[in-house]
PDB file of C-alpha atoms in Angstrom:
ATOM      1  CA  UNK A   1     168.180 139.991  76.175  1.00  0.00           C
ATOM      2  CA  UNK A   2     167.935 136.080  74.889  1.00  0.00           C
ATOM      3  CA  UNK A   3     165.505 133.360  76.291  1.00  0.00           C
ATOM      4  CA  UNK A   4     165.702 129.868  75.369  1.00  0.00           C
ATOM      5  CA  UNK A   5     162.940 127.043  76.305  1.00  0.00           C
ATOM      6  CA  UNK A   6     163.773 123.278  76.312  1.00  0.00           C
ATOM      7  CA  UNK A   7     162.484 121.019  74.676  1.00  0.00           C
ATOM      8  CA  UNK A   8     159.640 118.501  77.343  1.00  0.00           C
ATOM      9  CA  UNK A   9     159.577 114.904  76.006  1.00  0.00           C
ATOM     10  CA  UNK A  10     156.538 114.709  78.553  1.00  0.00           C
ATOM     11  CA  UNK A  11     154.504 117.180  77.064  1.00  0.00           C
ATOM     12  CA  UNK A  12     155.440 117.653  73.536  1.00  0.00           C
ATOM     13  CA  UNK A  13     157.920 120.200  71.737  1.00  0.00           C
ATOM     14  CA  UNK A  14     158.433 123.178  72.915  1.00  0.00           C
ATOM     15  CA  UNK A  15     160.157 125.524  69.998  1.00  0.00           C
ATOM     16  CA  UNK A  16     163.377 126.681  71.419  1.00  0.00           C
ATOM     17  CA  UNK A  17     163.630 130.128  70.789  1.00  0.00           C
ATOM     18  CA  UNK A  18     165.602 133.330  71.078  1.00  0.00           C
ATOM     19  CA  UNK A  19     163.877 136.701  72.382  1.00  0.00           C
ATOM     20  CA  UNK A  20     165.258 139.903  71.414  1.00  0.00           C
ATOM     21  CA  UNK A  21     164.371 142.760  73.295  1.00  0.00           C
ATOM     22  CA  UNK A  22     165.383 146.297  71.826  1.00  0.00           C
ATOM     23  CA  UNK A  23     164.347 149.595  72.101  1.00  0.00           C
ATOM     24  CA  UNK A  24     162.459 151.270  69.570  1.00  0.00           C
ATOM     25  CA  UNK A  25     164.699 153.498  67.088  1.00  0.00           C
ATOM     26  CA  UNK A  26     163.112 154.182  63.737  1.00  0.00           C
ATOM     27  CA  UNK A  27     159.472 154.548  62.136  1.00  0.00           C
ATOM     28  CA  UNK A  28     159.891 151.108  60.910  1.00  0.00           C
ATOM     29  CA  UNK A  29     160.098 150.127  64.597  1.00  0.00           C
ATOM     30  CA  UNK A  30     157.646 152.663  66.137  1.00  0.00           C
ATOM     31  CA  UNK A  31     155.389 150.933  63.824  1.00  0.00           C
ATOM     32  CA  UNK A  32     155.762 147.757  64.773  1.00  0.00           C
ATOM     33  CA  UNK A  33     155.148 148.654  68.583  1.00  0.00           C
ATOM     34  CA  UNK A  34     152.207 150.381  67.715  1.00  0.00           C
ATOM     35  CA  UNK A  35     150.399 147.773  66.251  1.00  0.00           C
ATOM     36  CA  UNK A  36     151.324 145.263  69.533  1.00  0.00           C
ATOM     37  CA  UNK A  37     149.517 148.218  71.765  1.00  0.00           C
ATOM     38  CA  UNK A  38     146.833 148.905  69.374  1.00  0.00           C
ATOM     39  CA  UNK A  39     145.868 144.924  69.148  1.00  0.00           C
ATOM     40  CA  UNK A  40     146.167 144.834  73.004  1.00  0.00           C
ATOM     41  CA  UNK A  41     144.802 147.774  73.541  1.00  0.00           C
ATOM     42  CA  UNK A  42     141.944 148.528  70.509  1.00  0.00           C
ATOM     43  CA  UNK A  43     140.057 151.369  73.148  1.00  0.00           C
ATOM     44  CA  UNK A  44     143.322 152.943  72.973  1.00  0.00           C
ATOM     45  CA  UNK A  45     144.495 152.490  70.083  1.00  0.00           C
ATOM     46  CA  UNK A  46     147.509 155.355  69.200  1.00  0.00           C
ATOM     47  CA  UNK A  47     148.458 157.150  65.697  1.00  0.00           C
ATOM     48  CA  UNK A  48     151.925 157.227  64.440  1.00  0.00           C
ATOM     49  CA  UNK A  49     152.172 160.792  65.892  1.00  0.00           C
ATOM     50  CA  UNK A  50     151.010 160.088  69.578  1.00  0.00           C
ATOM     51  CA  UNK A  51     153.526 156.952  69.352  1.00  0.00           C
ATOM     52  CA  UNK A  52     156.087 159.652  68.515  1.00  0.00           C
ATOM     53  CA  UNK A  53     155.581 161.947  71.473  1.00  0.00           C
ATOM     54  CA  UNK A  54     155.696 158.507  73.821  1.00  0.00           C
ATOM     55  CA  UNK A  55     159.278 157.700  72.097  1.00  0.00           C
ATOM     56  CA  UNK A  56     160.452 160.573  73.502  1.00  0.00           C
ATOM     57  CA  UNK A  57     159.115 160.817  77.071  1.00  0.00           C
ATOM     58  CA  UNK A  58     159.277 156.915  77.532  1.00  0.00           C
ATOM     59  CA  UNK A  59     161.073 153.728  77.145  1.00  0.00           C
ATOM     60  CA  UNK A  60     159.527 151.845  74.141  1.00  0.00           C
ATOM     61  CA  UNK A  61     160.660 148.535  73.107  1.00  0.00           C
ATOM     62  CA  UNK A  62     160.250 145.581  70.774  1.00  0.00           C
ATOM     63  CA  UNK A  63     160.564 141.618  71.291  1.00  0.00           C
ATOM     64  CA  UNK A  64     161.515 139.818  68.709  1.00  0.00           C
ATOM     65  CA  UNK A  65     161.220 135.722  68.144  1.00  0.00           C
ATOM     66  CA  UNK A  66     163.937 135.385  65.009  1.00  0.00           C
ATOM     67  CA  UNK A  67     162.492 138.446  62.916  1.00  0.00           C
ATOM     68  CA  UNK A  68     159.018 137.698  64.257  1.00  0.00           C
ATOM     69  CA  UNK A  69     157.281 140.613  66.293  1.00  0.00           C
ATOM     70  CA  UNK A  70     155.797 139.369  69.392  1.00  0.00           C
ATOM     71  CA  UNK A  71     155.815 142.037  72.050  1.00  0.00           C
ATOM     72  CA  UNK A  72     156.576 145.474  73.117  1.00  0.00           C
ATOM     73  CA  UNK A  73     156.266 147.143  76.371  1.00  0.00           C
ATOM     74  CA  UNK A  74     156.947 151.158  78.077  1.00  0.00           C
ATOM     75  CA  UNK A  75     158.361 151.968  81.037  1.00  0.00           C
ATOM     76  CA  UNK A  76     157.225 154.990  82.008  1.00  0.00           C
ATOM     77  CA  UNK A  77     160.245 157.178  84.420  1.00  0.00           C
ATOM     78  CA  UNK A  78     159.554 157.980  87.781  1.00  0.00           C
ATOM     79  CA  UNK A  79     157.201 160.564  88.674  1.00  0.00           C
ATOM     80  CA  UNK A  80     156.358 162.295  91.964  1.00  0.00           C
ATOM     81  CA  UNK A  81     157.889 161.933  95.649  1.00  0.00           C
ATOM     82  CA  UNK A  82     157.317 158.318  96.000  1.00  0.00           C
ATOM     83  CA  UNK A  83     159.284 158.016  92.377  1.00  0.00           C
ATOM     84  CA  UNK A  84     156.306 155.737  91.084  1.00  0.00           C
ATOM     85  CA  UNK A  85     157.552 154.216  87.462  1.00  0.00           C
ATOM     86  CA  UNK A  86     154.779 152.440  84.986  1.00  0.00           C
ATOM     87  CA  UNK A  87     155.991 149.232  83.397  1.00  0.00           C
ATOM     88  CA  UNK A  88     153.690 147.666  80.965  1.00  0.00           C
ATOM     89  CA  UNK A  89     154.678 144.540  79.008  1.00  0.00           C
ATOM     90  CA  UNK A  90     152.267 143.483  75.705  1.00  0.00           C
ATOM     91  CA  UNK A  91     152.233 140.072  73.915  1.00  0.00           C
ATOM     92  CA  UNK A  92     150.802 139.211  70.855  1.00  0.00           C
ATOM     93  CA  UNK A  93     148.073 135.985  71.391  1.00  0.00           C
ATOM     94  CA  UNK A  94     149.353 133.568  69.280  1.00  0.00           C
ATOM     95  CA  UNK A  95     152.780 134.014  71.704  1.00  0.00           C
ATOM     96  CA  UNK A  96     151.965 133.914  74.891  1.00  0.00           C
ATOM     97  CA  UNK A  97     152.888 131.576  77.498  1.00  0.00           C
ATOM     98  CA  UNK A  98     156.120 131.132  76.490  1.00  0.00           C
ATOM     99  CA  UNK A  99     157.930 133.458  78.548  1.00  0.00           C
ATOM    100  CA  UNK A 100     157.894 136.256  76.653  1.00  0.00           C
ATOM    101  CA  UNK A 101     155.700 138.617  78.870  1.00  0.00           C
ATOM    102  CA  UNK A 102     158.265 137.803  81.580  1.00  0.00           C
ATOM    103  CA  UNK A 103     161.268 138.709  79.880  1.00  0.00           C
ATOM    104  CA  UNK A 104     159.773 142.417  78.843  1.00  0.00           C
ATOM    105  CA  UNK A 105     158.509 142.666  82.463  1.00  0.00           C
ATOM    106  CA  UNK A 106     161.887 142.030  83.816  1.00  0.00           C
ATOM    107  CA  UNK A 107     164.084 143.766  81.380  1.00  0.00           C
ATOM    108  CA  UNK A 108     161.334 146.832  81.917  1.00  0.00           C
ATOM    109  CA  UNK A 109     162.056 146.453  85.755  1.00  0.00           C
ATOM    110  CA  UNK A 110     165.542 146.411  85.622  1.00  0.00           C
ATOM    111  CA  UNK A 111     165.195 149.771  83.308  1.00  0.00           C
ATOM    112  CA  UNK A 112     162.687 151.541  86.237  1.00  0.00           C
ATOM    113  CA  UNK A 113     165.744 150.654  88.711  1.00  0.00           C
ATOM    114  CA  UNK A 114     168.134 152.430  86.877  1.00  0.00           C
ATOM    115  CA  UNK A 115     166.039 155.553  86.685  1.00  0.00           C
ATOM    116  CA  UNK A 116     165.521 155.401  89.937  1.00  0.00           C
ATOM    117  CA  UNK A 117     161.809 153.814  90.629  1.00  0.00           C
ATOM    118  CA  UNK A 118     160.833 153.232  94.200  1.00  0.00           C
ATOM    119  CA  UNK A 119     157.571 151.811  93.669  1.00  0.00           C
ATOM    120  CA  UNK A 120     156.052 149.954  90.110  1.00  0.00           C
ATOM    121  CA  UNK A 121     152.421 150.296  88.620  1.00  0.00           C
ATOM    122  CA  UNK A 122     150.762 148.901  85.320  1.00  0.00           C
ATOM    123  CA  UNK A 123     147.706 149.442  84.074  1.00  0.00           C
ATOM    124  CA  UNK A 124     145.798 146.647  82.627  1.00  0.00           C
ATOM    125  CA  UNK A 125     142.190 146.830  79.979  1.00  0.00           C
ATOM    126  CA  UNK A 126     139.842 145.328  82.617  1.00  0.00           C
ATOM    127  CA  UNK A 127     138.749 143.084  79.791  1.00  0.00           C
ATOM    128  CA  UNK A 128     142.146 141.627  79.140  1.00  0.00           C
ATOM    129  CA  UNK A 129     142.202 138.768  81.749  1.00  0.00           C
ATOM    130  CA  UNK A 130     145.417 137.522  80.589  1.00  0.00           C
ATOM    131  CA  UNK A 131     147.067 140.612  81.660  1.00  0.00           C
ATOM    132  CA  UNK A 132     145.069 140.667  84.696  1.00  0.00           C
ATOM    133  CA  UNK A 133     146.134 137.159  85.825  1.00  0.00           C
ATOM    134  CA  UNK A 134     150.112 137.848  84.491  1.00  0.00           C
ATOM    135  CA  UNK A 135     149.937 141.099  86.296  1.00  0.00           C
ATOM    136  CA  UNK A 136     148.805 139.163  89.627  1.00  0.00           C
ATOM    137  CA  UNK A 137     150.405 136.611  88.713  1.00  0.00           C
ATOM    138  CA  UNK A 138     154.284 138.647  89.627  1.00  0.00           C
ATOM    139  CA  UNK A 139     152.771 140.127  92.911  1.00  0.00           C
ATOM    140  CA  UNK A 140     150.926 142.982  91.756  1.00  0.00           C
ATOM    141  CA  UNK A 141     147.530 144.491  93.336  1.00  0.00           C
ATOM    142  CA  UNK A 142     144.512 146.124  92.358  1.00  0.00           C
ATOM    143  CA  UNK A 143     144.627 149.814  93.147  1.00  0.00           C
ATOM    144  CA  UNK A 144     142.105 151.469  91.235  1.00  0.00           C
ATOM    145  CA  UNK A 145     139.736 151.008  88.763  1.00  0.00           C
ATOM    146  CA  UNK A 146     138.448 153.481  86.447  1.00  0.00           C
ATOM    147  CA  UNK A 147     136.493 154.563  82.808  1.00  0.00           C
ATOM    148  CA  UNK A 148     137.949 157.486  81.540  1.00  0.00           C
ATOM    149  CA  UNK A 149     135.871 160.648  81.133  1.00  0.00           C
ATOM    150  CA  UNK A 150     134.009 160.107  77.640  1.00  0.00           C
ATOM    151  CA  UNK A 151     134.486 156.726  77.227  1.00  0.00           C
ATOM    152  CA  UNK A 152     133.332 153.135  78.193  1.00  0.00           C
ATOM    153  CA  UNK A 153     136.408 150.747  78.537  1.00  0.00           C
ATOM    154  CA  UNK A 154     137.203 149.803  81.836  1.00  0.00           C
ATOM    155  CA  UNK A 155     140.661 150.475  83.105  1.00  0.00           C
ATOM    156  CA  UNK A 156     142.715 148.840  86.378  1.00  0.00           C
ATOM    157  CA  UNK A 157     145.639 150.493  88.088  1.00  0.00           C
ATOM    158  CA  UNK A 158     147.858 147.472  89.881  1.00  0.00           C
ATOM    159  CA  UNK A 159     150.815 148.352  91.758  1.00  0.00           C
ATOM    160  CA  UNK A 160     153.568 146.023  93.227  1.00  0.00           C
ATOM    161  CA  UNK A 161     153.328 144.801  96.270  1.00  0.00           C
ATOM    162  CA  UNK A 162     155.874 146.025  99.286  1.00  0.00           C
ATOM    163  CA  UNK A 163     157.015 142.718  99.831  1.00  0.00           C
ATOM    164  CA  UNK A 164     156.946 141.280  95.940  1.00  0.00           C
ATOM    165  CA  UNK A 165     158.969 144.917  94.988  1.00  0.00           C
ATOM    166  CA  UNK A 166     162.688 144.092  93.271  1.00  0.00           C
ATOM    167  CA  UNK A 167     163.249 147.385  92.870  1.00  0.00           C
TER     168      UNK A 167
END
């Protein structure tokens, strides 16, 4: 998947610029997409081996701006009756608001249709109020908040709302 911005006279130059989006093939690549989560997500932060076992249950991928890593995201498959899928997108700092977080999101999406997802959840670090406000910002809802056992991060469960659901 490509994006491209334009360039606003009005308010200054915006880089035009070509995402990549692929999945993650390789320990050169399951590298890279561990370091994305573990900078978004420090509590969690994952070892090579744990990022192993989630390349082969999930849908890892990598964005790419030229051969600069931006992003990654999962898409967890369905699970239970109601055929709930998990799509989490993750952007670097220094690249977001450009559109990048949107593209995973929808190219995650489109991946949760065609396993067969009736309804979508992410799950967002309570502290990370950009992911908060970009997971609000594309319709989804607080369902649950939580600390898991042993631990002291705070964790939020959003799902999609009926109406706001492509899927």
């Amino acid at each position: 998947m490509k994006i491209g911005t334009e360039v606003d006279a009005w308010r200054g130059v915006v880089t035009v610029a070509e995402l990549r989006i692929v999945p993650v093939a390789g320990d050169d690549m399951a590298e890279e997409w561990r370091h994305v989560h573990n900078v978004i997500v420090p509590p969690a932060a994952m070892s090579a081996e744990e990022v192993g076992e989630r390349v082969r249950r999930y849908r890892l991928e990598n964005a790419y701006l030229g051969d600069k890593l931006v992003g990654c995201s999962t898409v967890r498959p369905p699970d239970g009756e109601d055929a709930v899928a998990t799509v989490i997108a993750r952007v670097l700092p220094d690249y977001r608001g450009r559109g990048f977080g949107t593209a995973l999101y929808e190219k995650g999406l489109d991946h949760a249709r065609v396993l067969g997802a009736r309804v979508i959840e992410t799950c967002v670090l309570a502290v990370n109020g950009d992911g908060v406000r970009f997971a609000q910002a594309r319709g989804f809802v607080e369902v649950d908040r939580y600390v898991l056992d042993g631990e002291s991060d705070e964790w939020i469960d959003l799902r999609l709302e009926p109406d706001r659901r492509t899927v």
